[in-house]
XYZ file of N, CA and C in Angstrom:
564
model
N 0.849 -1.175 0.000
C 0.000 0.000 0.000
C 0.884 1.223 0.000
N 0.470 2.187 -0.711
C 1.191 3.443 -0.751
C 0.262 4.535 -1.206
N 0.818 5.694 -1.452
C 0.009 6.771 -1.958
C 0.866 7.621 -2.883
N 0.195 8.315 -3.772
C 0.849 9.186 -4.731
C 0.617 10.607 -4.263
N 1.644 11.432 -4.259
C 1.510 12.788 -3.760
C 2.136 13.773 -4.739
N 1.516 14.932 -4.860
C 2.037 15.979 -5.724
C 1.803 17.311 -5.034
N 2.777 18.194 -5.080
C 2.661 19.481 -4.427
C 2.786 20.611 -5.442
N 1.994 21.656 -5.250
C 2.064 22.839 -6.073
C 2.300 24.022 -5.147
N 3.414 24.694 -5.267
C 3.732 25.834 -4.410
C 3.524 27.137 -5.162
N 3.526 28.192 -4.402
C 3.395 29.533 -4.945
C 4.589 29.831 -5.843
N 4.348 30.253 -7.059
C 5.456 30.728 -7.877
C 5.391 32.250 -7.840
N 6.488 32.873 -7.872
C 6.529 34.311 -7.718
C 6.676 35.005 -9.064
N 5.920 34.554 -10.070
C 6.001 35.174 -11.389
C 5.517 36.610 -11.362
N 4.647 36.961 -10.429
C 4.150 38.319 -10.331
C 5.123 39.266 -9.641
N 6.220 38.749 -9.092
C 7.161 39.587 -8.376
C 7.846 40.604 -9.275
N 7.977 40.319 -10.564
C 8.592 41.271 -11.487
C 7.808 42.579 -11.465
N 6.483 42.485 -11.534
C 5.647 43.676 -11.521
C 5.693 44.366 -10.161
N 5.805 43.574 -9.100
C 5.889 44.127 -7.760
C 7.147 44.987 -7.620
N 8.264 44.474 -8.059
C 9.536 45.180 -7.905
C 9.597 46.429 -8.782
N 8.910 46.444 -9.906
C 8.901 47.612 -10.770
C 7.884 48.654 -10.306
N 7.119 48.332 -9.269
C 6.131 49.263 -8.763
C 4.837 49.257 -9.542
N 4.636 48.288 -10.443
C 3.417 48.238 -11.241
C 2.308 47.447 -10.559
N 2.605 46.780 -9.471
C 1.592 46.014 -8.746
C 0.772 46.974 -7.895
N -0.540 46.922 -8.025
C -1.427 47.833 -7.301
C -2.133 47.119 -6.145
N -1.605 45.988 -5.710
C -2.243 45.212 -4.650
C -1.483 45.371 -3.340
N -2.105 44.940 -2.228
C -1.442 44.950 -0.932
C -0.375 43.866 -0.906
N 0.546 43.973 0.062
C 1.622 42.999 0.181
C 1.747 42.549 1.621
N 2.010 41.254 1.808
C 2.217 40.756 3.164
C 3.708 40.746 3.468
N 4.066 40.249 4.651
C 5.468 40.311 5.072
C 6.387 39.438 4.229
N 5.850 38.562 3.397
C 6.672 37.751 2.500
C 6.718 38.371 1.107
N 6.174 39.594 0.960
C 6.127 40.299 -0.317
C 5.318 39.577 -1.377
N 4.327 38.801 -0.955
C 3.423 38.204 -1.938
C 2.349 39.220 -2.257
N 1.975 39.311 -3.514
C 0.902 40.214 -3.921
C -0.434 39.537 -3.641
N -1.379 40.257 -3.057
C -2.716 39.709 -2.869
C -3.722 40.846 -2.782
N -4.970 40.494 -3.048
C -6.043 41.471 -2.970
C -6.314 41.838 -1.521
N -6.974 42.970 -1.323
C -7.271 43.431 0.028
C -8.287 42.524 0.720
N -9.154 41.886 -0.032
C -10.218 41.083 0.536
C -9.824 39.609 0.506
N -10.052 38.916 1.606
C -9.854 37.473 1.639
C -8.411 37.053 1.837
N -8.207 35.760 1.710
C -6.891 35.160 1.882
C -6.360 34.705 0.538
N -5.062 34.451 0.500
C -4.397 34.022 -0.713
C -3.944 32.574 -0.575
N -4.183 31.778 -1.588
C -3.670 30.406 -1.597
C -2.174 30.477 -1.847
N -1.383 29.915 -0.922
C 0.071 29.949 -1.082
C 0.657 28.570 -1.338
N -0.101 27.509 -1.066
C 0.408 26.155 -1.313
C -0.760 25.186 -1.389
N -0.580 24.132 -2.169
C -1.578 23.071 -2.319
C -0.839 21.745 -2.449
N -1.344 20.729 -1.801
C -0.740 19.402 -1.894
C -1.863 18.374 -1.829
N -1.660 17.231 -2.474
C -2.667 16.176 -2.420
C -1.996 14.819 -2.462
N -2.734 13.812 -2.021
C -2.283 12.433 -2.174
C -3.489 11.569 -2.498
N -3.274 10.609 -3.397
C -4.293 9.630 -3.763
C -3.797 8.255 -3.336
N -4.630 7.535 -2.647
C -4.259 6.193 -2.199
C -4.116 5.283 -3.403
N -2.995 4.592 -3.490
C -2.826 3.611 -4.566
C -3.030 2.229 -3.957
N -3.902 1.467 -4.560
C -4.228 0.149 -4.004
C -5.267 0.264 -2.910
N -5.390 -0.781 -2.145
C -6.365 -0.826 -1.056
C -5.735 -1.527 0.138
N -6.248 -1.232 1.328
C -5.800 -1.950 2.519
C -7.011 -2.607 3.157
N -6.768 -3.684 3.858
C -7.844 -4.381 4.558
C -7.607 -4.275 6.052
N -8.619 -3.786 6.752
C -8.586 -3.763 8.208
C -9.292 -5.016 8.692
N -8.641 -5.766 9.566
C -9.247 -7.005 10.049
C -8.882 -7.226 11.508
N -9.832 -7.728 12.272
C -9.592 -8.134 13.655
C -10.304 -9.455 13.883
N -9.916 -10.118 14.931
C -10.615 -11.335 15.339
C -11.915 -10.952 16.040
N -12.773 -11.926 16.252
C -14.052 -11.677 16.927
C -13.843 -11.654 18.434
N -13.102 -10.668 18.900
C -12.851 -10.497 20.329
C -13.438 -9.170 20.768
N -13.954 -9.141 21.979
C -14.534 -7.919 22.504
C -13.484 -6.817 22.545
N -13.706 -5.726 21.814
C -12.788 -4.598 21.813
C -11.538 -4.790 20.981
N -11.501 -5.784 20.083
C -10.317 -5.987 19.239
C -10.098 -4.761 18.362
N -8.826 -4.386 18.175
C -8.488 -3.163 17.447
C -7.581 -3.483 16.263
N -7.927 -2.939 15.093
C -7.036 -3.000 13.922
C -6.131 -1.785 14.002
N -4.799 -1.954 13.954
C -3.883 -0.822 14.123
C -4.011 0.205 13.001
N -3.614 1.436 13.335
C -3.649 2.528 12.360
C -2.661 2.282 11.228
N -3.075 2.668 10.026
C -2.202 2.607 8.860
C -2.313 3.933 8.119
N -1.173 4.458 7.659
C -1.162 5.719 6.913
C -1.701 5.476 5.508
N -2.629 6.337 5.072
C -3.198 6.207 3.726
C -3.067 7.479 2.903
N -2.528 8.550 3.487
C -2.336 9.785 2.741
C -1.492 10.777 3.520
N -0.801 11.647 2.793
C 0.035 12.660 3.440
C 0.125 13.893 2.554
N 0.020 15.074 3.191
C 0.250 16.338 2.500
C 1.299 17.114 3.289
N 2.179 17.826 2.566
C 3.310 18.519 3.177
C 3.295 19.997 2.822
N 3.716 20.826 3.800
C 3.846 22.257 3.586
C 5.196 22.695 4.132
N 6.003 23.329 3.274
C 7.369 23.692 3.647
C 7.458 24.959 4.483
N 6.637 25.954 4.193
C 6.750 27.244 4.864
C 5.377 27.691 5.352
N 5.363 28.279 6.535
C 4.101 28.768 7.091
C 4.352 30.015 7.913
N 3.342 30.841 8.039
C 3.403 32.037 8.880
C 2.318 31.952 9.944
N 2.528 32.690 11.028
C 1.553 32.743 12.107
C 0.194 33.167 11.549
N -0.835 32.384 11.824
C -2.182 32.699 11.371
C -2.566 32.086 10.042
N -1.620 31.452 9.345
C -1.975 30.755 8.104
C -2.999 29.673 8.415
N -3.899 29.452 7.473
C -4.899 28.399 7.603
C -4.551 27.260 6.659
N -4.772 26.038 7.104
C -4.602 24.871 6.244
C -5.931 24.129 6.237
N -6.557 24.087 5.063
C -7.823 23.374 4.901
C -7.497 21.970 4.417
N -7.852 20.983 5.218
C -7.623 19.580 4.906
C -8.960 18.942 4.560
N -9.016 18.273 3.421
C -10.273 17.645 3.017
C -9.984 16.395 2.215
N -11.005 15.600 2.056
C -10.857 14.388 1.262
C -12.042 13.461 1.448
N -11.887 12.268 0.913
C -12.918 11.242 1.062
C -12.261 9.881 0.955
N -12.951 8.880 1.480
C -12.434 7.522 1.475
C -13.606 6.557 1.326
N -13.347 5.418 0.694
C -14.389 4.417 0.486
C -14.137 3.212 1.375
N -15.168 2.793 2.096
C -15.112 1.584 2.913
C -15.985 0.548 2.234
N -15.391 -0.604 1.908
C -16.116 -1.692 1.253
C -16.095 -2.914 2.157
N -17.204 -3.632 2.192
C -17.295 -4.841 3.003
C -16.954 -6.061 2.145
N -15.751 -6.700 2.358
C -15.416 -7.899 1.595
C -16.249 -9.107 2.039
N -16.727 -9.057 3.275
C -17.661 -10.060 3.803
C -18.790 -9.268 4.453
N -19.879 -9.930 4.760
C -20.987 -9.229 5.403
C -20.516 -8.653 6.734
N -20.841 -7.382 6.983
C -20.426 -6.707 8.211
C -21.662 -6.506 9.085
N -21.553 -6.949 10.325
C -22.651 -6.762 11.271
C -22.477 -5.427 11.989
N -23.550 -4.922 12.518
C -23.501 -3.679 13.280
C -22.611 -3.890 14.501
N -21.823 -2.874 14.832
C -20.956 -2.972 16.005
C -19.491 -2.760 15.686
N -19.157 -2.534 14.435
C -17.772 -2.247 14.091
C -17.644 -0.769 13.748
N -16.471 -0.209 13.980
C -16.230 1.206 13.772
C -14.908 1.404 13.045
N -14.902 2.265 12.052
C -13.684 2.662 11.352
C -13.342 4.074 11.831
N -12.061 4.303 12.163
C -11.639 5.591 12.696
C -10.546 6.177 11.807
N -10.817 7.365 11.263
C -9.825 8.127 10.494
C -9.250 9.187 11.424
N -7.939 9.390 11.365
C -7.282 10.416 12.170
C -6.351 11.234 11.285
N -6.291 12.541 11.566
C -5.305 13.402 10.917
C -4.257 13.729 11.975
N -3.008 13.352 11.687
C -1.876 13.627 12.574
C -1.106 14.822 12.019
N -0.786 15.777 12.885
C 0.069 16.909 12.504
C 1.490 16.532 12.903
N 2.372 16.466 11.911
C 3.726 15.962 12.128
C 4.723 17.077 11.838
N 5.625 17.330 12.763
C 6.680 18.318 12.577
C 7.855 17.696 11.836
N 8.695 18.540 11.277
C 9.832 18.110 10.460
C 10.732 17.109 11.191
N 10.947 17.297 12.479
C 11.890 16.470 13.227
C 11.323 15.112 13.650
N 10.042 14.883 13.499
C 9.436 13.624 13.921
C 9.594 12.578 12.827
N 10.123 11.413 13.202
C 10.354 10.352 12.227
C 9.141 9.469 12.001
N 8.341 9.253 13.026
C 7.182 8.374 12.924
C 5.914 9.225 12.849
N 5.214 9.199 11.702
C 4.019 10.048 11.579
C 2.927 9.716 12.591
N 2.894 8.502 13.090
C 1.863 8.137 14.054
C 2.113 8.749 15.435
N 3.320 9.314 15.642
C 3.617 10.001 16.905
C 3.245 11.473 16.855
N 2.813 11.955 15.685
C 2.370 13.338 15.556
C 1.088 13.564 16.343
N 0.800 14.819 16.616
C -0.396 15.196 17.363
C -1.650 14.910 16.538
N -2.614 14.211 17.127
C -3.891 13.965 16.451
C -4.711 15.248 16.565
N -5.012 15.863 15.407
C -5.742 17.132 15.426
C -7.201 16.971 15.008
N -7.541 15.831 14.409
C -8.932 15.619 13.991
C -9.205 14.121 13.886
N -10.389 13.728 14.294
C -10.801 12.329 14.233
C -12.176 12.238 13.607
N -12.338 11.300 12.675
C -13.640 10.997 12.088
C -13.954 9.551 12.449
N -14.996 9.350 13.246
C -15.402 8.009 13.660
C -16.611 7.607 12.837
N -16.481 6.491 12.107
C -17.549 6.037 11.224
C -18.070 4.676 11.697
N -19.190 4.655 12.455
C -19.787 3.366 12.803
C -20.341 2.744 11.522
N -20.073 1.477 11.328
C -20.541 0.827 10.106
C -21.956 0.304 10.292
N -22.828 0.625 9.357
C -24.156 0.008 9.380
C -24.006 -1.432 8.894
N -25.066 -2.207 8.969
C -25.014 -3.565 8.424
C -24.774 -3.466 6.922
N -23.687 -4.050 6.452
C -23.341 -3.995 5.032
C -23.340 -5.396 4.443
N -23.855 -5.519 3.229
C -23.802 -6.794 2.508
C -22.433 -6.918 1.839
N -22.107 -8.108 1.379
C -20.830 -8.332 0.706
C -20.723 -7.401 -0.498
N -19.605 -6.662 -0.578
C -19.357 -5.760 -1.690
C -20.013 -4.393 -1.569
N -20.832 -4.182 -0.566
C -21.481 -2.886 -0.377
C -20.463 -1.882 0.165
N -20.578 -0.616 -0.240
C -19.593 0.398 0.146
C -20.271 1.656 0.656
N -19.549 2.390 1.488
C -19.974 3.722 1.911
C -18.789 4.669 1.716
N -19.081 5.947 1.493
C -18.042 6.947 1.316
C -18.025 7.839 2.556
N -16.819 8.061 3.091
C -16.648 8.861 4.299
C -15.972 10.185 3.932
N -16.617 11.330 4.195
C -15.976 12.628 3.943
C -15.043 13.005 5.095
N -13.977 13.718 4.762
C -13.016 14.190 5.758
C -12.833 15.683 5.509
N -12.965 16.502 6.568
C -12.899 17.946 6.399
C -12.453 18.586 7.705
N -11.406 19.418 7.658
C -10.899 20.067 8.868
C -10.056 21.271 8.470
N -10.050 22.332 9.307
C -9.202 23.498 9.101
C -8.274 23.624 10.304
N -6.969 23.720 10.030
C -5.964 23.894 11.078
C -5.407 25.306 10.975
N -5.236 25.958 12.117
C -4.652 27.296 12.169
C -3.229 27.152 12.681
N -2.264 27.639 11.909
C -0.875 27.571 12.329
C -0.608 28.705 13.303
N -0.157 28.375 14.507
C -0.039 29.369 15.568
C 1.315 30.056 15.627
N 2.330 29.465 15.048
C 3.654 30.083 15.018
C 4.366 29.590 13.775
N 5.549 30.066 13.537
C 6.291 29.650 12.344
C 6.554 28.152 12.442
N 5.905 27.394 11.582
C 6.000 25.938 11.610
C 6.467 25.443 10.244
N 7.726 25.626 9.956
C 8.261 25.142 8.683
C 8.350 23.623 8.720
N 8.016 23.011 7.615
C 8.114 21.568 7.520
C 6.993 20.827 8.217
N 5.755 21.291 8.078
C 4.605 20.618 8.684
C 4.010 19.640 7.679
N 3.730 18.434 8.154
C 3.040 17.433 7.347
C 1.761 17.031 8.066
N 0.772 16.659 7.279
C -0.469 16.128 7.821
C -0.618 14.723 7.258
N -0.758 13.740 8.155
C -0.850 12.349 7.741
C -2.238 11.833 8.091
N -2.920 11.264 7.089
C -4.235 10.666 7.292
C -4.044 9.180 7.543
N -4.609 8.694 8.651
C -4.505 7.272 8.985
C -5.898 6.685 9.135
N -5.952 5.365 9.101
C -7.215 4.662 9.311
C -6.951 3.444 10.194
N -7.881 3.168 11.059
C -7.831 2.001 11.939
C -9.261 1.581 12.226
N -9.427 0.579 13.061
C -10.782 0.128 13.331
C -10.898 -0.575 14.659
N -12.126 -0.695 15.126
C -12.419 -1.367 16.384
C -13.617 -2.277 16.196
N -13.500 -3.483 16.706
C -14.630 -4.411 16.710
C -15.203 -4.427 18.124
N -16.480 -4.220 18.245
C -17.119 -4.262 19.560
C -18.188 -5.344 19.557
N -18.658 -5.670 20.703
C -19.705 -6.687 20.855
C -19.277 -8.036 20.272
N -17.975 -8.339 20.347
C -17.420 -9.611 19.875
C -17.735 -9.889 18.407
N -17.716 -8.824 17.584
C -17.949 -8.965 16.146
C -16.628 -8.740 15.434
N -16.271 -9.622 14.513
C -15.030 -9.447 13.772
C -15.144 -8.243 12.838
N -14.039 -7.533 12.665
C -13.988 -6.408 11.739
C -13.270 -6.854 10.485
N -13.880 -6.624 9.338
C -13.237 -6.865 8.054
C -13.786 -5.823 7.092
N -12.917 -4.914 6.685
C -13.320 -3.850 5.775
C -12.134 -3.471 4.903
N -12.417 -3.107 3.654
C -11.386 -2.671 2.728
C -11.495 -1.160 2.561
N -10.351 -0.468 2.698
C -10.291 0.980 2.556
C -9.612 1.277 1.233
N -10.262 2.045 0.374
C -9.694 2.328 -0.955
C -10.163 3.692 -1.439
N -9.641 4.094 -2.595
C -10.048 5.334 -3.269
C -9.991 6.560 -2.356
N -8.981 6.624 -1.496
C -8.855 7.755 -0.591
C -8.120 8.895 -1.284
N -8.712 10.067 -1.234
C -8.065 11.288 -1.701
C -7.955 12.212 -0.507
N -6.757 12.783 -0.287
C -6.512 13.668 0.836
C -5.839 14.909 0.287
N -6.443 16.084 0.499
C -5.896 17.323 -0.029
C -5.663 18.336 1.095
N -4.718 19.221 0.854
C -4.448 20.307 1.780
C -4.205 21.589 1.014
N -4.879 22.668 1.419
C -4.697 23.974 0.803
C -4.303 24.955 1.886
N -3.172 25.634 1.699
C -2.680 26.600 2.675
C -3.046 27.999 2.226
N -3.656 28.757 3.161
C -4.061 30.140 2.909
C -3.277 31.077 3.814
N -2.831 32.189 3.268
C -2.119 33.186 4.068
C -2.983 34.426 4.181
């Protein structure tokens, strides 16, 4: 299992006009040109899950399927007050009939540059999806949406999307996670 990621950063093609004095817009402390109203997109990153993973547990009360990373977005530079909008969706498919009582949990971890293990990053958002009774091959789509405010200069911030699961009431968990898209847009 892996994911494909692509990043698009701010290019400063408009800086030529700024330096010549032809830019009629306001400027922030990084000398980026922007309109007076609203925020400016300064970075965008996305990842698409390649392949699928299967979460499985035995039929034990409270059995847990460990977290697995399914997407990551990275931002190299940030300023105090920048917003990062994280969004995406994921598909949960039942390879076998799923009884009520199982839960899939998505987490967004905020990981600093110096942290080697993304699962040790701070969990900033959790989406808990209790599974309804699903027939074999039936699927549901789970939306993921969160806004993070950067409180200080946080260069090298990554956001890692993980998925795990819990079986309750002595019901085995078996679910396939696929077609996950995870995006991040940074606004200054």
